[in-house]
Coordinates of N, CA, C and O in Angstrom, one line a residue:
V121 N 6.8 2.7 5.6 CA 5.6 1.3 4.7 C 5.0 2.2 3.5 O 4.7 3.1 3.5
D122 N 5.5 1.9 2.3 CA 5.5 2.4 0.7 C 3.8 1.8 0.4 O 3.7 0.3 0.5
E123 N 3.3 2.6 -0.4 CA 2.0 2.6 -1.0 C 0.7 1.4 0.0 O 0.6 0.5 -0.3
I124 N 0.8 2.0 0.8 CA -0.3 1.7 1.6 C -1.6 1.3 1.0 O -2.2 2.9 1.0
L125 N -2.3 0.4 0.8 CA -3.8 0.3 0.8 C -4.4 -0.3 1.3 O -5.9 0.1 1.2
D126 N -4.5 -0.6 2.8 CA -5.2 -1.0 3.6 C -5.5 0.0 4.6 O -4.9 0.1 5.5
H127 N -6.5 1.2 3.9 CA -6.7 2.0 4.9 C -7.2 1.9 6.4 O -7.4 2.8 7.1
K128 N -7.8 0.6 6.6 CA -8.2 0.0 8.2 C -7.3 0.3 8.8 O -7.1 0.9 10.1
R129 N -6.2 -0.3 8.2 CA -4.5 -0.2 9.1 C -4.0 1.1 9.4 O -3.6 1.3 10.7
L130 N -3.9 1.9 8.4 CA -3.1 3.6 8.5 C -4.6 4.5 9.8 O -4.3 4.8 10.5
N131 N -6.1 3.9 9.5 CA -6.7 4.6 10.1 C -6.9 4.0 11.8 O -7.3 5.0 13.1
S132 N -6.5 2.8 12.0 CA -6.3 2.1 13.6 C -4.8 2.8 14.2 O -4.6 2.9 15.0
L133 N -4.2 3.3 13.1 CA -3.0 4.1 13.9 C -3.4 5.4 14.5 O -3.0 5.7 15.8
A134 N -4.6 5.7 14.3 CA -5.0 7.2 15.3 C -5.5 6.9 16.4 O -5.1 7.4 17.5
D135 N -5.8 5.4 16.2 CA -6.4 5.0 17.7 C -5.5 4.6 18.3 O -5.9 4.5 20.0
H136 N -4.1 4.4 18.3 CA -3.2 3.6 19.3 C -1.9 4.6 19.1 O -0.8 3.7 19.3
A137 N -2.1 5.7 18.6 CA -1.0 6.7 18.6 C -0.2 6.6 19.8 O 0.8 6.8 19.8
E138 N -1.0 6.6 20.5 CA -0.2 7.2 22.0 C 0.7 6.0 22.4 O 1.6 5.7 23.4
R139 N 0.5 4.6 21.8 CA 1.3 3.4 21.9 C 2.5 3.2 21.4 O 3.2 2.6 21.8
I140 N 2.4 4.2 20.4 CA 3.9 3.8 20.0 C 5.2 4.6 20.3 O 4.7 6.0 21.1
P141 N 6.1 3.8 21.1 CA 7.1 4.5 21.7 C 7.7 5.6 20.7 O 7.8 5.5 19.5
Q142 N 8.2 6.5 21.7 CA 9.0 7.7 21.2 C 10.1 7.5 20.0 O 10.5 8.5 19.6
C143 N 10.9 6.4 20.5 CA 12.1 6.0 19.8 C 11.8 5.1 18.6 O 12.8 5.0 17.7
V144 N 10.6 5.1 18.3 CA 10.1 4.3 17.0 C 9.6 5.6 15.8 O 9.1 6.5 16.0
K145 N 10.0 5.5 14.8 CA 9.7 6.7 13.6 C 8.9 5.7 12.7 O 9.8 5.0 12.1
L146 N 7.7 6.1 12.2 CA 7.8 5.5 11.0 C 7.5 6.6 10.1 O 6.7 7.7 10.3
I147 N 7.6 5.9 9.2 CA 7.3 6.2 7.5 C 6.4 5.8 6.9 O 6.4 4.6 6.3
L148 N 4.9 6.6 6.7 CA 4.3 6.0 6.3 C 3.9 6.8 4.9 O 3.0 8.1 4.6
I149 N 3.5 6.0 3.6 CA 3.6 6.9 2.3 C 1.6 6.0 2.0 O 1.9 4.9 1.3
V150 N 1.1 7.0 1.6 CA -0.3 6.9 1.0 C -0.6 7.2 -0.2 O -0.2 8.4 -0.4
N151 N -0.8 6.5 -1.3 CA -1.2 6.9 -2.5 C -2.3 7.9 -2.7 O -3.1 7.5 -1.9
P152 N -2.0 9.1 -3.2 CA -3.5 9.9 -3.4 C -4.6 9.4 -3.5 O -5.4 10.1 -3.1
E153 N -4.5 8.1 -4.5 CA -5.4 7.7 -4.8 C -6.5 7.3 -3.5 O -7.8 7.4 -3.7
F154 N -5.9 6.9 -2.4 CA -6.3 6.1 -1.7 C -6.5 7.3 -0.3 O -7.1 6.9 0.9
T155 N -5.9 8.3 -0.3 CA -6.3 9.4 0.6 C -8.0 9.5 1.5 O -7.8 9.8 2.3
S156 N -8.8 9.5 0.2 CA -10.0 10.0 0.5 C -10.9 8.9 1.5 O -12.1 9.1 1.9
L157 N -10.2 7.9 1.5 CA -10.7 6.6 1.9 C -10.4 6.5 3.4 O -10.9 6.0 4.6
L158 N -9.0 7.6 4.0 CA -9.0 7.9 5.6 C -10.3 8.3 6.2 O -10.6 9.1 5.8
R159 N -10.5 8.2 7.3 CA -12.0 8.2 8.1 C -11.5 9.4 9.0 O -12.5 10.2 9.7
T160 N -10.3 9.1 9.3 CA -9.6 10.5 10.3 C -8.3 10.9 10.1 O -7.6 10.3 9.1
T161 N -7.9 11.9 10.1 CA -6.3 12.8 10.4 C -5.9 11.7 11.4 O -6.0 11.6 12.6
L162 N -4.9 11.7 11.3 CA -3.8 11.0 12.2 C -3.4 12.5 13.4 O -3.5 13.1 12.9
P163 N -3.2 12.0 14.2 CA -3.0 12.9 15.3 C -1.5 13.6 15.2 O -0.6 13.6 13.9
E164 N -1.3 14.8 15.8 CA -0.4 15.9 15.4 C 1.2 15.5 15.6 O 1.9 16.5 15.2
S165 N 1.2 14.7 16.6 CA 2.6 14.0 16.8 C 2.8 13.4 15.2 O 4.5 13.1 14.9
F166 N 2.0 13.0 14.3 CA 2.6 12.4 13.0 C 2.6 13.7 12.0 O 1.7 14.8 11.8
L167 N 3.7 13.7 11.2 CA 3.9 14.7 10.2 C 3.3 14.4 9.3 O 4.0 13.5 8.7
H168 N 2.7 15.3 8.0 CA 1.9 15.2 7.2 C 2.4 15.9 6.2 O 2.7 17.2 6.2
I169 N 3.1 15.2 5.3 CA 3.2 16.1 3.5 C 3.1 15.6 2.8 O 3.2 14.4 2.6
D170 N 2.5 16.2 2.1 CA 1.9 15.9 0.7 C 3.2 15.9 -0.6 O 3.5 16.8 -0.7
L171 N 3.7 15.2 -1.2 CA 4.7 15.1 -1.9 C 4.2 15.5 -2.9 O 3.2 15.7 -3.3
A172 N 5.1 16.7 -4.0 CA 4.9 17.4 -4.4 C 5.5 17.3 -5.8 O 4.8 17.2 -6.9
T173 N 6.2 16.3 -6.2 CA 6.9 15.8 -7.2 C 6.0 14.2 -7.5 O 6.6 13.4 -6.4
P174 N 5.5 13.6 -8.1 CA 4.4 12.4 -7.9 C 5.5 11.5 -8.6 O 4.9 10.3 -8.1
Y175 N 6.3 11.7 -9.6 CA 7.1 10.2 -10.2 C 8.1 10.6 -10.7 O 8.7 11.9 -10.7
R176 N 9.0 9.6 -10.5 CA 10.4 9.8 -10.9 C 10.9 9.2 -12.2 O 11.7 8.9 -12.6
S177 N 9.8 9.3 -13.0 CA 10.0 8.6 -14.6 C 10.6 9.6 -15.2 O 10.6 10.7 -14.6
T178 N 11.2 9.0 -16.4 CA 11.1 10.3 -17.5 C 10.3 11.2 -17.5 O 9.0 10.9 -17.3
I179 N 10.5 12.1 -18.4 CA 9.5 13.2 -18.5 C 8.3 12.4 -19.5 O 7.2 12.2 -19.6
A180 N 8.9 11.5 -20.6 CA 8.5 10.8 -21.4 C 7.1 10.0 -20.7 O 5.9 9.8 -21.2
I181 N 7.7 8.8 -20.0 CA 6.7 8.0 -19.1 C 5.5 8.8 -18.0 O 4.6 9.1 -17.9
T182 N 5.9 10.2 -17.5 CA 5.1 11.0 -16.9 C 4.4 11.6 -17.7 O 3.1 11.8 -17.2
T183 N 4.5 11.6 -18.8 CA 3.5 12.3 -19.9 C 2.4 11.4 -20.1 O 1.2 12.2 -20.1
L184 N 2.9 10.3 -20.1 CA 1.8 9.5 -20.7 C 1.0 9.2 -19.7 O -0.3 9.0 -19.7
A185 N 1.8 9.1 -18.2 CA 0.8 8.6 -17.2 C -0.2 9.6 -16.8 O -1.5 9.0 -16.7
R186 N 0.1 10.8 -17.3 CA -0.7 12.1 -17.2 C -1.9 12.1 -17.8 O -2.9 12.5 -17.6
F187 N -1.8 12.0 -19.1 CA -2.5 11.6 -20.0 C -3.6 10.5 -19.7 O -5.0 10.6 -19.7
L188 N -3.2 9.4 -19.4 CA -4.1 7.6 -19.1 C -4.7 8.3 -17.8 O -6.0 7.8 -18.0
A189 N -4.1 9.0 -17.2 CA -4.8 9.2 -16.1 C -6.2 10.6 -16.0 O -7.2 10.3 -15.7
K190 N -5.8 11.4 -17.0 CA -6.8 12.5 -17.2 C -8.1 11.3 -18.2 O -9.1 12.0 -17.9
C191 N -7.6 10.8 -19.2 CA -8.5 10.1 -20.0 C -9.3 9.3 -18.9 O -10.8 8.8 -19.2
G192 N -9.0 8.6 -17.9 CA -9.8 7.7 -16.9 C -10.3 8.3 -16.0 O -11.1 8.4 -14.9
G193 N -10.5 9.9 -15.9 CA -11.2 10.8 -15.2 C -10.8 11.3 -13.7 O -11.5 11.8 -12.5
K194 N -9.5 11.1 -13.6 CA -8.7 10.8 -12.2 C -8.2 12.5 -12.2 O -8.1 13.1 -13.5
V195 N -7.7 12.9 -11.1 CA -7.5 14.3 -10.9 C -6.1 14.2 -10.8 O -5.4 13.3 -10.5
V196 N -5.3 14.9 -11.8 CA -3.8 14.6 -12.2 C -2.9 15.7 -11.5 O -3.2 17.2 -11.4
P197 N -2.1 15.6 -10.7 CA -1.2 16.9 -10.3 C -0.1 17.3 -11.5 O 0.1 16.2 -12.4
E198 N -0.3 18.3 -11.5 CA 0.2 19.3 -12.4 C 1.7 19.8 -12.0 O 2.0 19.4 -10.5
G199 N 2.4 20.4 -12.3 CA 3.6 20.7 -12.1 C 4.8 19.9 -12.5 O 4.9 20.1 -13.5
E200 N 5.6 20.1 -11.3 CA 7.5 19.3 -11.6 C 7.1 17.7 -12.0 O 6.4 17.2 -11.9
F201 N 8.0 17.8 -13.0 CA 8.3 16.0 -13.3 C 9.5 15.8 -11.9 O 9.9 16.7 -11.6
G202 N 9.3 14.3 -11.9 CA 10.0 14.1 -11.2 C 11.7 14.0 -11.4 O 12.5 13.8 -10.8
S203 N 11.7 14.0 -12.7 CA 13.1 13.7 -13.6 C 13.5 15.0 -14.7 O 12.2 15.4 -15.2
D204 N 14.5 15.4 -14.9 CA 14.7 16.1 -15.9 C 15.1 15.7 -17.4 O 15.5 16.1 -18.1
V205 N 15.3 14.1 -17.2 CA 15.1 13.4 -18.3 C 14.5 13.2 -19.7 O 13.5 12.5 -18.4
E206 N 14.6 13.6 -20.8 CA 13.4 13.4 -21.6 C 12.4 11.9 -21.8 O 11.6 11.5 -21.6
G207 N 13.5 11.4 -22.0 CA 13.5 9.9 -22.1 C 13.2 9.5 -23.5 O 12.3 10.2 -24.3
K208 N 12.8 8.0 -23.7 CA 12.0 7.7 -24.9 C 10.9 7.6 -25.1 O 10.2 7.2 -23.8
K209 N 10.3 7.9 -25.7 CA 8.6 8.0 -26.1 C 8.3 6.2 -25.7 O 8.3 5.3 -26.1
P210 N 7.4 6.2 -24.7 CA 7.1 4.8 -24.6 C 6.2 3.9 -25.4 O 5.7 4.7 -26.7
I211 N 6.5 2.9 -26.0 CA 5.5 2.0 -27.2 C 4.4 1.3 -26.5 O 4.3 0.7 -25.6
V212 N 3.4 1.3 -27.5 CA 2.2 0.4 -27.3 C 2.0 -0.4 -28.4 O 1.9 -0.2 -29.7
F213 N 1.9 -1.8 -28.0 CA 1.4 -2.5 -29.4 C 0.1 -3.1 -28.7 O -0.2 -3.3 -27.3
D214 N -0.7 -3.3 -29.8 CA -2.2 -3.5 -29.6 C -2.5 -5.2 -29.9 O -2.5 -5.2 -31.0
V215 N -2.7 -6.0 -29.1 CA -2.4 -7.2 -29.9 C -4.0 -7.6 -29.7 O -3.9 -9.2 -30.3
G216 N -4.8 -7.2 -28.9 CA -6.3 -7.9 -29.0 C -6.2 -9.1 -28.5 O -6.0 -9.6 -27.0
K217 N -6.9 -10.4 -28.9 CA -6.7 -11.6 -28.6 C -5.8 -12.6 -28.9 O -6.1 -13.3 -28.8
D218 N -5.2 -11.9 -30.1 CA -4.1 -12.9 -30.6 C -2.6 -13.4 -29.8 O -2.1 -12.1 -29.9
E219 N -3.1 -14.3 -29.6 CA -1.9 -15.0 -28.8 C -0.6 -14.7 -29.5 O 0.7 -14.8 -28.8
V220 N -0.5 -15.0 -31.0 CA 1.0 -14.9 -31.9 C 1.0 -13.6 -31.8 O 2.3 -13.0 -31.6
K221 N 0.1 -12.4 -32.1 CA 0.7 -11.0 -31.6 C 1.0 -11.1 -30.6 O 2.0 -10.0 -30.5
L222 N 0.4 -11.5 -29.5 CA 1.3 -11.2 -28.0 C 2.7 -11.7 -28.2 O 4.0 -11.4 -27.4
R223 N 3.2 -12.9 -28.6 CA 4.3 -13.8 -28.7 C 4.9 -12.6 -29.3 O 6.4 -11.9 -29.1
E224 N 4.8 -12.0 -30.3 CA 5.8 -11.3 -31.1 C 6.1 -9.7 -30.6 O 7.2 -9.4 -30.9
A225 N 4.8 -9.2 -29.9 CA 5.3 -8.1 -29.0 C 6.2 -8.4 -27.9 O 7.1 -7.2 -27.6
L226 N 6.2 -9.5 -27.6 CA 6.9 -10.0 -26.4 C 8.5 -10.3 -26.8 O 9.5 -9.4 -26.1
Q227 N 8.5 -10.7 -28.0 CA 9.8 -10.6 -28.5 C 10.6 -9.5 -29.1 O 11.7 -9.1 -29.1
R228 N 9.3 -8.6 -29.7 CA 10.0 -7.0 -30.3 C 10.6 -6.4 -28.8 O 11.5 -5.7 -29.0
S229 N 9.9 -6.7 -27.9 CA 10.3 -5.6 -26.2 C 11.5 -6.7 -25.9 O 12.7 -5.7 -25.6
R230 N 11.7 -7.7 -26.3 CA 13.1 -8.0 -25.8 C 14.2 -7.8 -26.8 O 15.4 -8.0 -26.6
D231 N 13.8 -7.7 -28.0 CA 15.0 -7.0 -28.6 C 15.4 -5.7 -28.5 O 16.1 -5.3 -28.6
L232 N 14.4 -5.0 -27.7 CA 14.9 -3.6 -27.4 C 15.6 -3.6 -26.4 O 16.5 -2.7 -26.1
F233 N 14.5 -3.9 -25.0 CA 15.6 -4.0 -23.8 C 16.6 -5.1 -23.5 O 17.3 -5.0 -22.4
G234 N 16.4 -6.6 -24.3 CA 17.4 -7.4 -24.3 C 17.0 -8.5 -23.0 O 15.7 -8.4 -22.7
D235 N 17.7 -8.4 -22.0 CA 17.4 -8.9 -20.8 C 17.4 -8.4 -19.5 O 16.8 -8.7 -18.7
D236 N 17.4 -6.8 -19.5 CA 17.2 -6.0 -18.3 C 15.7 -5.5 -18.7 O 15.4 -4.2 -19.5
A237 N 14.5 -6.5 -18.1 CA 13.5 -5.5 -18.1 C 12.8 -6.5 -17.1 O 13.0 -7.4 -16.6
T238 N 11.4 -6.0 -16.7 CA 10.4 -6.3 -15.9 C 9.2 -6.4 -16.7 O 8.5 -5.3 -17.0
L239 N 8.7 -7.8 -16.5 CA 7.5 -7.6 -17.3 C 6.2 -7.8 -16.5 O 6.2 -8.5 -15.4
L240 N 5.2 -7.2 -16.3 CA 4.0 -7.1 -15.4 C 3.2 -7.5 -16.6 O 2.7 -6.9 -17.4
Y241 N 1.7 -7.8 -15.8 CA 0.9 -8.3 -16.1 C -0.4 -8.5 -15.3 O -0.3 -8.7 -14.1
E242 N -1.5 -8.2 -15.8 CA -2.8 -8.0 -15.3 C -3.4 -9.4 -15.1 O -3.3 -10.4 -15.6
S243 N -4.0 -9.7 -13.8 CA -4.9 -10.5 -13.8 C -6.2 -10.8 -14.3 O -6.5 -11.9 -15.0
F244 N -6.7 -10.0 -15.0 CA -7.7 -10.0 -16.2 C -7.8 -10.6 -17.3 O -8.0 -10.7 -18.3
L245 N -6.1 -11.0 -17.3 CA -6.0 -11.7 -18.8 C -6.3 -13.1 -19.1 O -6.6 -13.6 -18.2
P246 N -6.8 -13.0 -20.3 CA -7.2 -14.5 -20.2 C -5.8 -15.1 -19.9 O -4.7 -15.1 -20.1
S247 N -6.4 -16.8 -19.3 CA -5.3 -17.8 -18.7 C -4.4 -17.8 -20.0 O -2.9 -17.9 -19.3
S248 N -4.2 -18.1 -20.8 CA -3.2 -18.5 -21.7 C -2.5 -17.3 -22.3 O -1.4 -17.8 -22.2
M249 N -3.1 -16.2 -22.4 CA -1.9 -15.3 -22.2 C -1.0 -14.9 -21.2 O -0.2 -14.4 -21.0
K250 N -2.0 -15.0 -19.8 CA -0.8 -15.0 -18.9 C -0.1 -16.4 -18.3 O 1.3 -15.9 -18.3
E251 N -0.1 -17.6 -19.3 CA 1.0 -18.3 -19.4 C 2.1 -18.2 -20.4 O 3.4 -18.1 -19.9
I252 N 1.6 -17.0 -21.3 CA 3.0 -16.7 -22.3 C 3.5 -15.8 -21.5 O 4.9 -15.8 -21.8
C253 N 2.7 -15.1 -21.0 CA 3.7 -13.8 -20.0 C 4.4 -14.7 -19.2 O 5.8 -14.1 -19.0
E254 N 4.0 -15.7 -18.3 CA 4.8 -16.2 -17.3 C 5.8 -17.1 -17.9 O 7.0 -16.9 -17.6
S255 N 5.9 -17.5 -19.1 CA 6.8 -18.0 -19.7 C 8.0 -17.3 -20.2 O 9.0 -18.1 -20.3
N256 N 7.9 -15.9 -20.1 CA 9.0 -15.0 -20.1 C 9.6 -14.6 -18.7 O 10.7 -14.0 -18.9
G257 N 9.4 -15.2 -18.0 CA 9.9 -15.1 -16.3 C 10.9 -15.8 -15.8 O 10.8 -16.8 -16.6
K258 N 11.8 -15.5 -15.0 CA 12.8 -16.3 -14.8 C 12.5 -17.4 -14.3 O 13.2 -18.5 -14.2
E259 N 11.7 -17.6 -13.2 CA 11.1 -18.6 -13.0 C 10.9 -20.0 -13.7 O 10.9 -21.1 -13.2
K260 N 10.3 -19.3 -15.0 CA 9.9 -20.6 -16.0 C 10.9 -20.6 -17.3 O 10.8 -21.1 -18.3
G261 N 12.6 -19.9 -16.7 CA 13.2 -20.1 -17.7 C 13.6 -18.9 -18.8 O 14.3 -18.8 -19.4
G262 N 12.6 -17.8 -18.3 CA 12.7 -17.0 -19.2 C 13.9 -16.0 -19.0 O 14.5 -16.1 -18.0
A263 N 13.9 -15.0 -19.6 CA 15.3 -13.5 -19.0 C 14.6 -12.4 -18.4 O 15.4 -12.1 -17.4
W264 N 13.4 -12.5 -17.8 CA 13.0 -10.9 -17.4 C 12.6 -11.7 -15.9 O 11.8 -12.6 -15.6
E265 N 12.6 -10.7 -15.2 CA 11.6 -10.7 -13.8 C 10.2 -10.7 -14.3 O 9.8 -9.9 -15.4
C266 N 9.4 -11.1 -13.5 CA 8.3 -11.0 -14.1 C 6.5 -11.3 -12.8 O 7.1 -12.3 -11.9
Y267 N 5.8 -10.4 -12.8 CA 5.5 -10.4 -11.6 C 3.7 -10.0 -11.8 O 3.9 -9.7 -13.1
T268 N 2.4 -10.4 -11.4 CA 1.8 -9.8 -11.4 C 1.4 -8.4 -11.0 O 2.2 -7.9 -10.5
A269 N 0.6 -7.7 -11.6 CA 0.4 -6.2 -11.4 C 0.3 -6.2 -9.8 O 1.5 -5.2 -9.3
L270 N -0.2 -6.5 -8.9 CA -0.5 -6.8 -7.7 C 1.0 -7.0 -6.8 O 1.2 -6.4 -6.0
E271 N 1.3 -8.0 -7.3 CA 2.8 -8.4 -6.7 C 4.0 -6.9 -6.6 O 4.9 -7.2 -5.9
F272 N 3.4 -6.0 -8.1 CA 4.7 -5.3 -7.8 C 4.0 -4.2 -7.6 O 5.1 -2.9 -8.1
Y273 N 3.2 -3.5 -6.7 CA 2.4 -2.2 -6.6 C 3.7 -1.5 -5.9 O 4.0 -2.4 -4.5
G274 N 3.8 -0.7 -6.2 CA 4.5 0.5 -5.2 C 6.1 0.2 -5.5 O 7.1 0.9 -5.3
W275 N 6.3 -0.9 -6.3 CA 8.2 -1.1 -7.0 C 8.3 -0.3 -8.0 O 7.4 0.5 -8.9
E276 N 9.5 0.0 -8.4 CA 9.9 0.5 -9.6 C 11.1 -0.4 -10.3 O 11.9 -1.4 -9.6
A277 N 11.3 -0.5 -11.7 CA 12.2 -0.9 -12.3 C 12.7 0.1 -13.7 O 11.7 1.1 -13.7
N278 N 13.5 0.4 -14.3 CA 14.2 0.4 -14.9 C 13.6 0.6 -16.5 O 12.7 1.5 -16.8
N279 N 13.4 -0.6 -16.9 CA 12.5 -1.0 -17.9 C 11.5 -1.8 -17.7 O 11.3 -2.9 -17.2
V280 N 10.6 -1.4 -18.1 CA 9.0 -2.3 -17.8 C 8.5 -2.5 -19.0 O 7.7 -1.7 -20.3
V281 N 7.9 -3.5 -19.2 CA 7.0 -4.1 -20.4 C 5.6 -5.0 -19.3 O 6.0 -5.5 -18.7
A282 N 4.8 -4.0 -20.0 CA 3.4 -3.9 -19.0 C 2.1 -4.7 -20.1 O 1.9 -3.9 -21.3
A283 N 1.6 -6.0 -20.1 CA 0.9 -6.6 -20.8 C -0.9 -5.9 -19.9 O -1.1 -6.6 -18.6
I284 N -1.4 -4.9 -20.5 CA -2.7 -4.5 -20.0 C -4.0 -4.8 -20.6 O -3.7 -5.0 -21.7
T285 N -5.0 -4.6 -19.9 CA -6.5 -4.6 -20.5 C -7.0 -3.6 -20.5 O -8.0 -3.3 -20.7
G286 N -6.5 -2.4 -19.7 CA -7.3 -1.5 -19.4 C -7.7 -1.1 -18.2 O -8.6 -0.1 -18.2
S287 N -7.4 -2.0 -17.2 CA -9.0 -2.3 -16.3 C -8.0 -1.2 -15.3 O -7.2 -0.3 -15.3
G288 N -8.6 -1.3 -14.0 CA -7.9 -0.2 -12.8 C -6.3 -0.3 -12.9 O -5.7 0.6 -12.0
G289 N -5.8 -1.1 -12.8 CA -4.3 -1.2 -12.6 C -3.2 -0.8 -13.7 O -2.1 -0.7 -13.4
T290 N -3.5 -0.3 -14.8 CA -3.1 0.3 -15.9 C -1.9 1.2 -15.6 O -0.6 1.3 -16.0
L291 N -2.5 2.2 -14.8 CA -1.7 3.4 -14.8 C -0.5 3.0 -13.6 O 0.4 3.6 -13.7
E292 N -1.0 1.9 -12.5 CA -0.3 1.9 -11.6 C 1.3 0.9 -12.2 O 2.2 1.4 -12.0
M293 N 0.5 0.2 -13.2 CA 1.9 -0.5 -14.1 C 2.7 0.3 -15.2 O 3.8 0.1 -15.2
A294 N 1.8 1.3 -15.4 CA 2.9 2.3 -16.5 C 3.4 3.1 -15.7 O 4.6 4.0 -16.1
T295 N 3.2 3.5 -14.3 CA 4.2 4.2 -13.3 C 5.1 3.5 -12.6 O 6.2 4.4 -12.1
R296 N 5.5 2.5 -13.1 CA 6.4 1.6 -12.1 C 7.7 1.9 -12.9 O 8.9 1.4 -12.6
A297 N 8.0 1.9 -14.6 CA 9.0 2.4 -15.1 C 9.4 3.2 -15.2 O 8.9 4.9 -14.7
K298 N 11.1 3.8 -14.8 CA 11.8 4.8 -14.7 C 12.4 5.2 -16.1 O 12.0 6.5 -16.3
T299 N 12.8 4.5 -17.0 CA 13.4 5.0 -17.9 C 12.7 4.6 -19.2 O 12.6 5.5 -20.3
Q300 N 12.1 3.3 -19.6 CA 11.3 2.7 -20.5 C 10.4 2.0 -20.2 O 10.5 1.1 -19.7
L301 N 9.1 2.4 -21.5 CA 8.2 1.5 -20.8 C 7.5 0.9 -22.3 O 7.5 1.8 -23.0
I302 N 7.1 -0.5 -22.0 CA 5.9 -0.9 -23.6 C 4.9 -1.1 -23.0 O 4.9 -1.6 -21.4
L303 N 4.0 -1.1 -23.6 CA 2.4 -1.4 -23.2 C 2.0 -2.2 -24.1 O 1.9 -2.0 -25.2
I304 N 1.5 -3.3 -23.4 CA 0.8 -4.6 -24.4 C -0.3 -4.5 -24.1 O -0.7 -5.3 -22.9
L305 N -1.2 -4.1 -24.9 CA -2.9 -4.1 -25.0 C -3.3 -5.1 -25.4 O -3.4 -5.3 -26.6
V306 N -4.0 -5.9 -24.3 CA -4.7 -6.9 -24.5 C -6.3 -6.8 -24.2 O -6.4 -6.4 -23.1
S307 N -6.8 -7.9 -25.1 CA -8.3 -7.8 -24.6 C -8.7 -8.8 -24.0 O -8.6 -9.8 -24.0
G308 N -8.9 -8.2 -22.3 CA -8.9 -9.4 -21.5 C -10.6 -9.7 -21.3 O -11.4 -9.4 -21.8
V309 N -10.9 -10.2 -19.8 CA -12.1 -10.6 -19.3 C -13.2 -9.6 -19.3 O -14.6 -9.6 -19.7
L310 N -12.5 -8.2 -19.2 CA -13.5 -7.0 -19.2 C -13.3 -6.1 -20.4 O -12.2 -5.3 -20.7
K311 N -14.3 -6.4 -21.3 CA -13.8 -6.0 -22.9 C -14.1 -4.8 -22.8 O -13.1 -4.0 -23.9
K312 N -14.7 -4.1 -22.5 CA -15.3 -2.5 -22.2 C -13.7 -1.6 -21.9 O -13.4 -0.8 -22.5
F313 N -13.0 -1.7 -20.6 CA -12.0 -1.2 -20.7 C -10.6 -1.5 -21.8 O -10.3 -0.4 -22.4
Y314 N -10.8 -2.4 -22.4 CA -9.6 -2.8 -23.6 C -10.4 -1.5 -24.9 O -9.2 -1.2 -25.3
A315 N -11.6 -1.4 -25.3 CA -12.3 -0.8 -25.9 C -11.7 0.8 -25.4 O -11.4 1.7 -26.7
D316 N -12.0 1.1 -24.4 CA -11.7 2.4 -24.1 C -10.4 2.6 -24.2 O -10.0 3.9 -24.6
Y317 N -9.5 1.9 -24.3 CA -8.1 2.1 -24.3 C -7.3 2.1 -25.6 O -6.7 2.7 -25.8
Q318 N -8.2 1.5 -26.1 CA -7.7 1.2 -27.7 C -8.2 3.5 -28.3 O -7.4 3.5 -29.1
K319 N -9.5 3.9 -28.0 CA -9.7 5.0 -28.0 C -8.5 5.9 -27.7 O -8.2 6.7 -28.3

């Protein structure tokens, strides 16, 4: 089980560990951001390993993710990168509230990535901008896979275009890209986040 977000479910395993048959092997992956929510440690029969390599993205994407995490006041793992590929520097488009600029940024992204991209967008986008993002998804006749940030939690794609507002999901979406990343900064419902990310 990858990217466990429901700490109650994980904690309940400790209470029922003896009921798990010996022939069943569980591999449970908890995002480091949520390990502090665990109320108890799992029994000794559970092997606990802290993964030392935090991302499998290119060095350029991982460097950006570490920078964003530091700016957000998060504890940032140092050390090894998950890849030895430098990769292209991520691109950022700041479109604010401008729907025309959003369409232009998406078109520019399409020019760069072609049809091989996954578009992610935050739920805090204004509804008209969500519709613009969704119109680029295969379900609406567009070329790309298209998901909300929460639908894509824990997944990865080679090329990611992420429409972000700077809220809590931004770092998660940035680390979904393995080889190339474009961030489109949008002024959403929570304007403070947008202003912080502009800085």
